[in-house]
mmCIF file of C-alpha atoms and ligand atoms in Angstrom:
data_model
loop_
_atom_site.group_PDB
_atom_site.id
_atom_site.type_symbol
_atom_site.label_atom_id
_atom_site.label_comp_id
_atom_site.label_asym_id
_atom_site.label_seq_id
_atom_site.Cartn_x
_atom_site.Cartn_y
_atom_site.Cartn_z
ATOM 1 C CA MET A 1 20.045 -108.864 22.657
ATOM 2 C CA ARG A 2 21.968 -108.962 25.874
ATOM 3 C CA PHE A 3 25.042 -109.851 24.039
ATOM 4 C CA ARG A 4 24.673 -106.623 21.855
ATOM 5 C CA TRP A 5 24.419 -104.392 24.776
ATOM 6 C CA LEU A 6 27.617 -105.902 26.273
ATOM 7 C CA THR A 7 29.340 -105.050 22.969
ATOM 8 C CA VAL A 8 28.095 -101.545 23.095
ATOM 9 C CA PHE A 9 29.278 -101.155 26.691
ATOM 10 C CA ALA A 10 32.626 -102.740 25.884
ATOM 11 C CA ALA A 11 33.129 -100.375 23.000
ATOM 12 C CA LEU A 12 32.060 -97.487 25.014
ATOM 13 C CA PHE A 13 34.422 -98.524 27.886
ATOM 14 C CA SER A 14 37.300 -98.842 25.592
ATOM 15 C CA PHE A 15 36.686 -95.589 24.073
ATOM 16 C CA LEU A 16 36.504 -93.820 27.394
ATOM 17 C CA SER A 17 39.599 -95.545 28.855
ATOM 18 C CA VAL A 18 41.834 -94.998 25.906
ATOM 19 C CA ASN A 19 40.627 -91.369 25.718
ATOM 20 C CA SER A 20 41.674 -90.830 29.325
ATOM 21 C CA LEU A 21 45.236 -92.080 28.838
ATOM 22 C CA PRO A 22 47.455 -89.959 31.037
ATOM 23 C CA ALA A 23 49.726 -87.510 29.082
ATOM 24 C CA GLN A 24 52.819 -89.117 30.574
ATOM 25 C CA ASP A 25 52.133 -92.263 28.848
ATOM 26 C CA LEU A 26 52.529 -90.278 25.467
ATOM 27 C CA GLY A 27 55.917 -89.130 26.258
ATOM 28 C CA SER A 28 57.535 -85.798 27.586
ATOM 29 C CA GLY A 29 55.943 -82.698 26.376
ATOM 30 C CA PHE A 30 52.521 -84.047 26.004
ATOM 31 C CA HIS A 31 49.656 -82.306 27.993
ATOM 32 C CA LYS A 32 46.294 -83.727 28.483
ATOM 33 C CA VAL A 33 43.759 -80.776 28.693
ATOM 34 C CA LYS A 34 40.456 -82.814 28.679
ATOM 35 C CA ASP A 35 39.580 -86.368 27.875
ATOM 36 C CA GLY A 36 40.648 -87.153 24.236
ATOM 37 C CA ILE A 37 42.354 -83.708 23.810
ATOM 38 C CA TYR A 38 46.198 -83.804 23.895
ATOM 39 C CA VAL A 39 48.690 -80.916 23.321
ATOM 40 C CA TYR A 40 52.389 -81.403 22.427
ATOM 41 C CA ALA A 41 54.307 -78.543 23.787
ATOM 42 C CA PRO A 42 57.866 -79.709 24.342
ATOM 43 C CA ASP A 43 58.856 -76.431 26.128
ATOM 44 C CA GLN A 44 58.054 -72.811 26.741
ATOM 45 C CA THR A 45 58.520 -71.502 23.203
ATOM 46 C CA THR A 46 58.242 -74.308 20.602
ATOM 47 C CA THR A 47 55.354 -74.581 18.181
ATOM 48 C CA THR A 48 52.597 -76.523 19.768
ATOM 49 C CA CYS A 49 50.497 -79.146 17.984
ATOM 50 C CA SER A 50 47.445 -80.890 19.267
ATOM 51 C CA MET A 51 45.169 -83.910 18.683
ATOM 52 C CA VAL A 52 41.408 -83.999 19.376
ATOM 53 C CA VAL A 53 39.934 -87.539 19.384
ATOM 54 C CA THR A 54 36.346 -88.015 18.509
ATOM 55 C CA GLN A 55 34.220 -91.054 17.859
ATOM 56 C CA GLU A 56 34.641 -90.567 13.999
ATOM 57 C CA GLY A 57 38.406 -89.917 13.959
ATOM 58 C CA VAL A 58 41.047 -87.441 14.981
ATOM 59 C CA VAL A 59 41.237 -83.697 14.258
ATOM 60 C CA MET A 60 44.732 -82.415 14.380
ATOM 61 C CA ILE A 61 45.539 -78.839 15.166
ATOM 62 C CA ASP A 62 48.659 -77.671 13.308
ATOM 63 C CA SER A 63 51.307 -80.101 12.114
ATOM 64 C CA CYS A 64 54.063 -79.479 14.806
ATOM 65 C CA ASN A 65 57.343 -77.482 14.716
ATOM 66 C CA ASN A 66 59.458 -80.113 12.808
ATOM 67 C CA PRO A 67 59.078 -83.548 11.368
ATOM 68 C CA LEU A 68 60.608 -85.312 14.405
ATOM 69 C CA ASP A 69 57.930 -83.615 16.590
ATOM 70 C CA SER A 70 55.187 -84.577 13.943
ATOM 71 C CA ARG A 71 56.339 -88.261 14.370
ATOM 72 C CA LYS A 72 56.102 -88.070 18.105
ATOM 73 C CA MET A 73 52.625 -86.815 17.625
ATOM 74 C CA LEU A 74 51.788 -89.585 15.127
ATOM 75 C CA ALA A 75 53.009 -92.179 17.647
ATOM 76 C CA ALA A 76 50.863 -90.623 20.377
ATOM 77 C CA VAL A 77 47.762 -90.552 18.166
ATOM 78 C CA LYS A 78 48.405 -94.291 17.643
ATOM 79 C CA LYS A 79 48.513 -94.856 21.325
ATOM 80 C CA VAL A 80 45.282 -93.093 21.974
ATOM 81 C CA THR A 81 43.160 -94.392 19.237
ATOM 82 C CA ASP A 82 43.106 -96.536 16.087
ATOM 83 C CA LYS A 83 40.976 -94.059 14.292
ATOM 84 C CA PRO A 84 42.320 -92.237 11.301
ATOM 85 C CA ILE A 85 43.349 -88.514 11.340
ATOM 86 C CA ARG A 86 40.412 -87.037 9.305
ATOM 87 C CA PHE A 87 41.166 -83.358 9.441
ATOM 88 C CA LEU A 88 44.158 -81.058 10.197
ATOM 89 C CA ILE A 89 43.424 -77.392 10.865
ATOM 90 C CA ASP A 90 46.116 -74.704 10.685
ATOM 91 C CA THR A 91 46.200 -71.845 13.076
ATOM 92 C CA GLU A 92 48.580 -69.830 10.867
ATOM 93 C CA THR A 93 50.591 -69.885 7.597
ATOM 94 C CA HIS A 94 54.214 -70.105 8.825
ATOM 95 C CA ASN A 95 56.253 -73.184 8.240
ATOM 96 C CA ASP A 96 56.730 -74.062 11.925
ATOM 97 C CA HIS A 97 53.005 -74.957 11.738
ATOM 98 C CA THR A 98 52.295 -75.938 8.289
ATOM 99 C CA TRP A 99 55.526 -77.537 6.639
ATOM 100 C CA ASN A 100 54.769 -80.975 8.159
ATOM 101 C CA HIS A 101 51.324 -81.453 6.539
ATOM 102 C CA PHE A 102 52.919 -84.344 4.462
ATOM 103 C CA LEU A 103 53.142 -86.389 7.683
ATOM 104 C CA PHE A 104 49.381 -86.189 8.267
ATOM 105 C CA SER A 105 47.987 -85.919 4.847
ATOM 106 C CA PRO A 106 46.766 -88.319 3.369
ATOM 107 C CA PRO A 107 44.585 -89.206 5.076
ATOM 108 C CA ALA A 108 43.882 -85.841 6.776
ATOM 109 C CA THR A 109 41.904 -83.120 4.947
ATOM 110 C CA ILE A 110 43.730 -79.843 5.573
ATOM 111 C CA ILE A 111 41.682 -76.784 6.473
ATOM 112 C CA SER A 112 43.010 -73.124 6.816
ATOM 113 C CA HIS A 113 41.720 -69.610 6.264
ATOM 114 C CA GLU A 114 41.756 -68.038 2.825
ATOM 115 C CA GLY A 115 45.301 -67.018 1.827
ATOM 116 C CA THR A 116 47.050 -69.821 3.524
ATOM 117 C CA GLY A 117 48.157 -71.743 0.358
ATOM 118 C CA GLU A 118 49.188 -68.505 -1.248
ATOM 119 C CA ALA A 119 51.190 -67.501 1.810
ATOM 120 C CA MET A 120 52.795 -71.009 2.038
ATOM 121 C CA LYS A 121 54.016 -70.868 -1.597
ATOM 122 C CA LYS A 122 55.311 -67.366 -1.155
ATOM 123 C CA ASP A 123 57.307 -68.236 1.997
ATOM 124 C CA PHE A 124 58.570 -71.555 0.477
ATOM 125 C CA ASP A 125 61.999 -72.374 1.565
ATOM 126 C CA PRO A 126 63.591 -74.798 -0.795
ATOM 127 C CA LYS A 127 66.506 -75.483 1.556
ATOM 128 C CA ARG A 128 64.410 -76.150 4.711
ATOM 129 C CA ALA A 129 64.564 -79.960 4.293
ATOM 130 C CA GLU A 130 68.309 -79.967 3.824
ATOM 131 C CA THR A 131 68.573 -77.417 6.849
ATOM 132 C CA LEU A 132 66.609 -79.688 9.160
ATOM 133 C CA ALA A 133 68.205 -82.691 7.983
ATOM 134 C CA ALA A 134 71.644 -81.360 8.924
ATOM 135 C CA ARG A 135 70.607 -81.014 12.623
ATOM 136 C CA SER A 136 70.787 -84.796 13.409
ATOM 137 C CA PRO A 137 70.582 -88.214 11.860
ATOM 138 C CA GLU A 138 67.119 -88.703 13.462
ATOM 139 C CA MET A 139 65.962 -85.451 11.701
ATOM 140 C CA ARG A 140 67.413 -86.621 8.350
ATOM 141 C CA GLU A 141 65.301 -89.650 8.707
ATOM 142 C CA ALA A 142 62.318 -87.846 9.853
ATOM 143 C CA VAL A 143 62.241 -85.362 6.830
ATOM 144 C CA GLN A 144 62.057 -88.402 4.275
ATOM 145 C CA GLY A 145 59.139 -87.996 1.933
ATOM 146 C CA TYR A 146 58.628 -84.289 2.270
ATOM 147 C CA LYS A 147 56.414 -82.551 -0.148
ATOM 148 C CA MET A 148 54.475 -79.320 0.182
ATOM 149 C CA ILE A 149 50.792 -79.794 0.807
ATOM 150 C CA ALA A 150 48.698 -76.674 0.619
ATOM 151 C CA PRO A 151 45.234 -76.636 2.383
ATOM 152 C CA HIS A 152 42.467 -78.529 0.605
ATOM 153 C CA ILE A 153 39.942 -76.257 2.063
ATOM 154 C CA GLU A 154 40.190 -72.564 2.706
ATOM 155 C CA TYR A 155 37.195 -70.959 4.541
ATOM 156 C CA LYS A 156 36.421 -67.279 4.934
ATOM 157 C CA ASP A 157 35.854 -65.622 8.155
ATOM 158 C CA LYS A 158 33.941 -68.380 9.992
ATOM 159 C CA MET A 159 33.498 -72.233 9.738
ATOM 160 C CA THR A 160 32.024 -74.990 11.657
ATOM 161 C CA LEU A 161 33.349 -78.456 11.527
ATOM 162 C CA ASN A 162 31.310 -81.205 13.130
ATOM 163 C CA LEU A 163 32.927 -84.577 13.654
ATOM 164 C CA GLY A 164 31.489 -87.418 15.851
ATOM 165 C CA GLU A 165 30.406 -85.999 19.019
ATOM 166 C CA ARG A 166 32.508 -82.595 18.815
ATOM 167 C CA THR A 167 32.027 -79.282 17.351
ATOM 168 C CA PHE A 168 34.896 -77.089 16.194
ATOM 169 C CA GLU A 169 34.321 -73.473 15.516
ATOM 170 C CA LEU A 170 36.926 -71.786 13.323
ATOM 171 C CA ILE A 171 37.244 -68.113 13.679
ATOM 172 C CA TYR A 172 39.418 -65.967 11.503
ATOM 173 C CA LEU A 173 41.671 -63.323 13.373
ATOM 174 C CA LYS A 174 42.686 -60.537 11.178
ATOM 175 C CA ASN A 175 46.206 -59.001 11.255
ATOM 176 C CA VAL A 176 47.369 -60.736 14.508
ATOM 177 C CA HIS A 177 50.356 -62.855 13.260
ATOM 178 C CA SER A 178 50.582 -64.461 9.913
ATOM 179 C CA GLU A 179 48.721 -63.887 6.637
ATOM 180 C CA ALA A 180 45.792 -65.960 7.890
ATOM 181 C CA ASP A 181 45.229 -66.850 11.465
ATOM 182 C CA THR A 182 42.556 -69.102 13.012
ATOM 183 C CA ALA A 183 41.409 -69.634 16.309
ATOM 184 C CA ILE A 184 39.510 -72.899 17.014
ATOM 185 C CA TRP A 185 36.969 -73.049 19.731
ATOM 186 C CA LEU A 186 35.337 -76.038 21.101
ATOM 187 C CA PRO A 187 32.235 -74.752 22.839
ATOM 188 C CA THR A 188 31.319 -77.935 24.702
ATOM 189 C CA GLU A 189 34.672 -78.730 25.965
ATOM 190 C CA ARG A 190 35.497 -74.924 26.493
ATOM 191 C CA VAL A 191 38.838 -75.348 25.025
ATOM 192 C CA LEU A 192 40.283 -72.566 22.756
ATOM 193 C CA PHE A 193 43.282 -73.126 20.390
ATOM 194 C CA ALA A 194 44.289 -69.333 20.145
ATOM 195 C CA ALA A 195 46.835 -69.209 17.215
ATOM 196 C CA SER A 196 49.903 -67.008 17.946
ATOM 197 C CA ALA A 197 48.068 -63.736 18.826
ATOM 198 C CA ALA A 198 49.429 -64.504 22.266
ATOM 199 C CA ASN A 199 52.203 -66.958 23.273
ATOM 200 C CA VAL A 200 53.517 -67.640 26.955
ATOM 201 C CA ARG A 201 55.701 -64.943 28.345
ATOM 202 C CA ARG A 202 57.801 -64.447 25.152
ATOM 203 C CA PHE A 203 58.416 -61.580 22.781
ATOM 204 C CA ILE A 204 56.605 -62.722 19.466
ATOM 205 C CA ASN A 205 58.258 -62.153 16.207
ATOM 206 C CA LEU A 206 55.874 -59.405 15.068
ATOM 207 C CA ARG A 207 55.769 -59.097 11.254
ATOM 208 C CA PRO A 208 55.147 -55.606 9.833
ATOM 209 C CA SER A 209 51.655 -56.689 8.714
ATOM 210 C CA VAL A 210 50.589 -57.027 12.285
ATOM 211 C CA VAL A 211 48.192 -54.336 13.648
ATOM 212 C CA ILE A 212 48.285 -54.009 17.431
ATOM 213 C CA SER A 213 44.692 -52.794 17.717
ATOM 214 C CA ASP A 214 43.523 -55.903 15.871
ATOM 215 C CA VAL A 215 45.657 -58.037 18.187
ATOM 216 C CA LEU A 216 43.918 -56.258 21.177
ATOM 217 C CA ALA A 217 40.627 -56.805 19.628
ATOM 218 C CA SER A 218 41.332 -60.501 19.164
ATOM 219 C CA TYR A 219 41.979 -60.883 22.831
ATOM 220 C CA LYS A 220 38.714 -59.378 23.637
ATOM 221 C CA LEU A 221 36.805 -61.664 21.270
ATOM 222 C CA MET A 222 38.627 -64.857 22.579
ATOM 223 C CA LYS A 223 38.117 -63.776 26.335
ATOM 224 C CA SER A 224 34.370 -63.266 25.385
ATOM 225 C CA LEU A 225 34.178 -66.830 24.660
ATOM 226 C CA ASN A 226 34.979 -67.571 28.257
ATOM 227 C CA PRO A 227 37.442 -70.517 27.609
ATOM 228 C CA GLU A 228 38.493 -72.872 30.379
ATOM 229 C CA VAL A 229 41.728 -73.770 28.698
ATOM 230 C CA VAL A 230 43.707 -71.701 26.200
ATOM 231 C CA VAL A 231 46.243 -73.414 23.944
ATOM 232 C CA PRO A 232 48.589 -70.943 22.428
ATOM 233 C CA GLY A 233 50.480 -71.389 19.052
ATOM 234 C CA HIS A 234 53.704 -71.706 21.061
ATOM 235 C CA GLY A 235 54.290 -72.889 24.560
ATOM 236 C CA PRO A 236 52.121 -74.944 27.106
ATOM 237 C CA PRO A 237 48.359 -74.810 27.616
ATOM 238 C CA SER A 238 47.217 -71.911 29.744
ATOM 239 C CA THR A 239 44.137 -69.871 30.432
ATOM 240 C CA THR A 240 42.893 -66.421 29.436
ATOM 241 C CA LYS A 241 45.482 -65.005 31.673
ATOM 242 C CA ILE A 242 47.979 -65.085 28.662
ATOM 243 C CA PHE A 243 45.575 -62.635 26.941
ATOM 244 C CA ASP A 244 45.777 -60.227 29.861
ATOM 245 C CA GLU A 245 49.581 -60.319 30.180
ATOM 246 C CA TYR A 246 50.016 -59.450 26.441
ATOM 247 C CA GLU A 247 47.297 -56.870 26.603
ATOM 248 C CA GLY A 248 49.319 -55.136 29.435
ATOM 249 C CA PHE A 249 52.516 -55.496 27.521
ATOM 250 C CA TYR A 250 51.297 -54.098 24.156
ATOM 251 C CA THR A 251 49.342 -51.293 25.940
ATOM 252 C CA LEU A 252 52.478 -50.123 27.857
ATOM 253 C CA LEU A 253 54.744 -50.486 24.722
ATOM 254 C CA VAL A 254 52.455 -48.353 22.594
ATOM 255 C CA GLN A 255 52.161 -45.854 25.451
ATOM 256 C CA ARG A 256 55.944 -45.516 25.800
ATOM 257 C CA VAL A 257 56.629 -45.504 22.115
ATOM 258 C CA GLY A 258 53.873 -42.819 21.762
ATOM 259 C CA ASP A 259 55.304 -40.717 24.403
ATOM 260 C CA MET A 260 58.820 -40.786 22.900
ATOM 261 C CA ALA A 261 57.552 -40.079 19.534
ATOM 262 C CA LYS A 262 55.731 -36.937 20.939
ATOM 263 C CA GLN A 263 58.938 -35.792 22.350
ATOM 264 C CA GLY A 264 60.315 -35.760 18.782
ATOM 265 C CA LYS A 265 62.505 -38.982 18.960
ATOM 266 C CA SER A 266 62.928 -40.842 15.842
ATOM 267 C CA LEU A 267 62.297 -44.676 15.489
ATOM 268 C CA ASP A 268 66.018 -45.363 15.749
ATOM 269 C CA GLU A 269 66.307 -43.398 18.913
ATOM 270 C CA ILE A 270 63.288 -45.018 20.425
ATOM 271 C CA LYS A 271 64.719 -48.528 19.674
ATOM 272 C CA LYS A 272 67.954 -47.338 21.463
ATOM 273 C CA GLU A 273 66.505 -45.959 24.457
ATOM 274 C CA LEU A 274 63.319 -47.942 25.141
ATOM 275 C CA LYS A 275 63.469 -50.676 27.834
ATOM 276 C CA MET A 276 60.737 -52.972 29.156
ATOM 277 C CA PRO A 277 62.139 -53.937 32.540
ATOM 278 C CA THR A 278 58.976 -55.542 33.694
ATOM 279 C CA TYR A 279 59.103 -57.943 30.940
ATOM 280 C CA ALA A 280 62.847 -58.757 31.358
ATOM 281 C CA ASP A 281 62.195 -62.400 32.145
ATOM 282 C CA TRP A 282 60.162 -62.976 28.908
ATOM 283 C CA HIS A 283 61.780 -65.133 26.205
ATOM 284 C CA ASN A 284 63.275 -63.773 23.018
ATOM 285 C CA GLN A 285 64.280 -60.446 24.296
ATOM 286 C CA GLU A 286 66.119 -59.829 20.888
ATOM 287 C CA ARG A 287 62.604 -59.250 19.358
ATOM 288 C CA LEU A 288 61.888 -55.906 21.296
ATOM 289 C CA GLY A 289 63.083 -53.957 18.241
ATOM 290 C CA LEU A 290 60.500 -55.753 16.011
ATOM 291 C CA ASN A 291 57.719 -55.029 18.624
ATOM 292 C CA ILE A 292 58.734 -51.365 18.729
ATOM 293 C CA ASP A 293 58.643 -51.131 14.876
ATOM 294 C CA VAL A 294 55.046 -52.398 14.944
ATOM 295 C CA ALA A 295 54.149 -50.231 17.915
ATOM 296 C CA TYR A 296 55.644 -47.153 16.194
ATOM 297 C CA LYS A 297 53.574 -47.844 13.081
ATOM 298 C CA SER A 298 50.466 -47.981 15.116
ATOM 299 C CA VAL A 299 51.132 -44.668 17.056
ATOM 300 C CA LYS A 300 51.780 -42.951 13.703
ATOM 301 C CA GLY A 301 48.340 -44.177 12.462
ATOM 302 C CA ASN A 302 49.455 -46.343 9.673
HETATM 303 ZN ZN1 ZN B 401 54.313 -67.838 13.192
#
């Protein structure tokens, strides 16, 4: 009997100690946000991907920006646990989040919101493997074996995934970024994976389908969860302050575009004249025009 208890303690100890590996042991760009929860965010703007280790296996959030990053993530998972990757949850449909499913599945079962498989097929770029391969010999090697893998499970509105000791609540965010966006909330750990409704100090590539009032509603919803850590779809882990920053930005943008439209200015004139000097240090300034397009649509009520 004593021997069995020792085995249990030894197993528990190894589980805890491996889970608490410092992020620097996994390589540059890795952030540890809680025991067993690691985020790969190589810089301020690149797509993030994350692993959540449980006693029953790993849950991945997104499949990383490109196959080289995915392979770095796979190596990191191996350092942290010998358990398989059981699930991969997509926070959005775009290929910088979903193209690398093939590196995780099998064995991972892929879960996304309804519409993801269809959007992936619609956006499919037959040249992407070739384009990536041309970047470097390492990338050429890393794209080997590519095939498109659509989600195995598409949920609608809400879903709960229980694995080992952890609970993942999947929440659909309507019209905030892609055709199907998912926030993932870990209520016990108070960690929120927030998709790309907000990033970190950067102008987001707003598609025409984005509705600013829905984006603002998503911030309200996500803040009401009271998370301790917020992991955006791009950029390093942060807090709910990113929602406040983007709320300030979109509110001011809509107000300025609205004022100029009231003065009778056309969309083209607004795009030429409108500046946002307070946000001059945000990344991707070239996307201000796209942001104005979406704000203009919102002030015109469509
Ligand atoms: Zn995207």
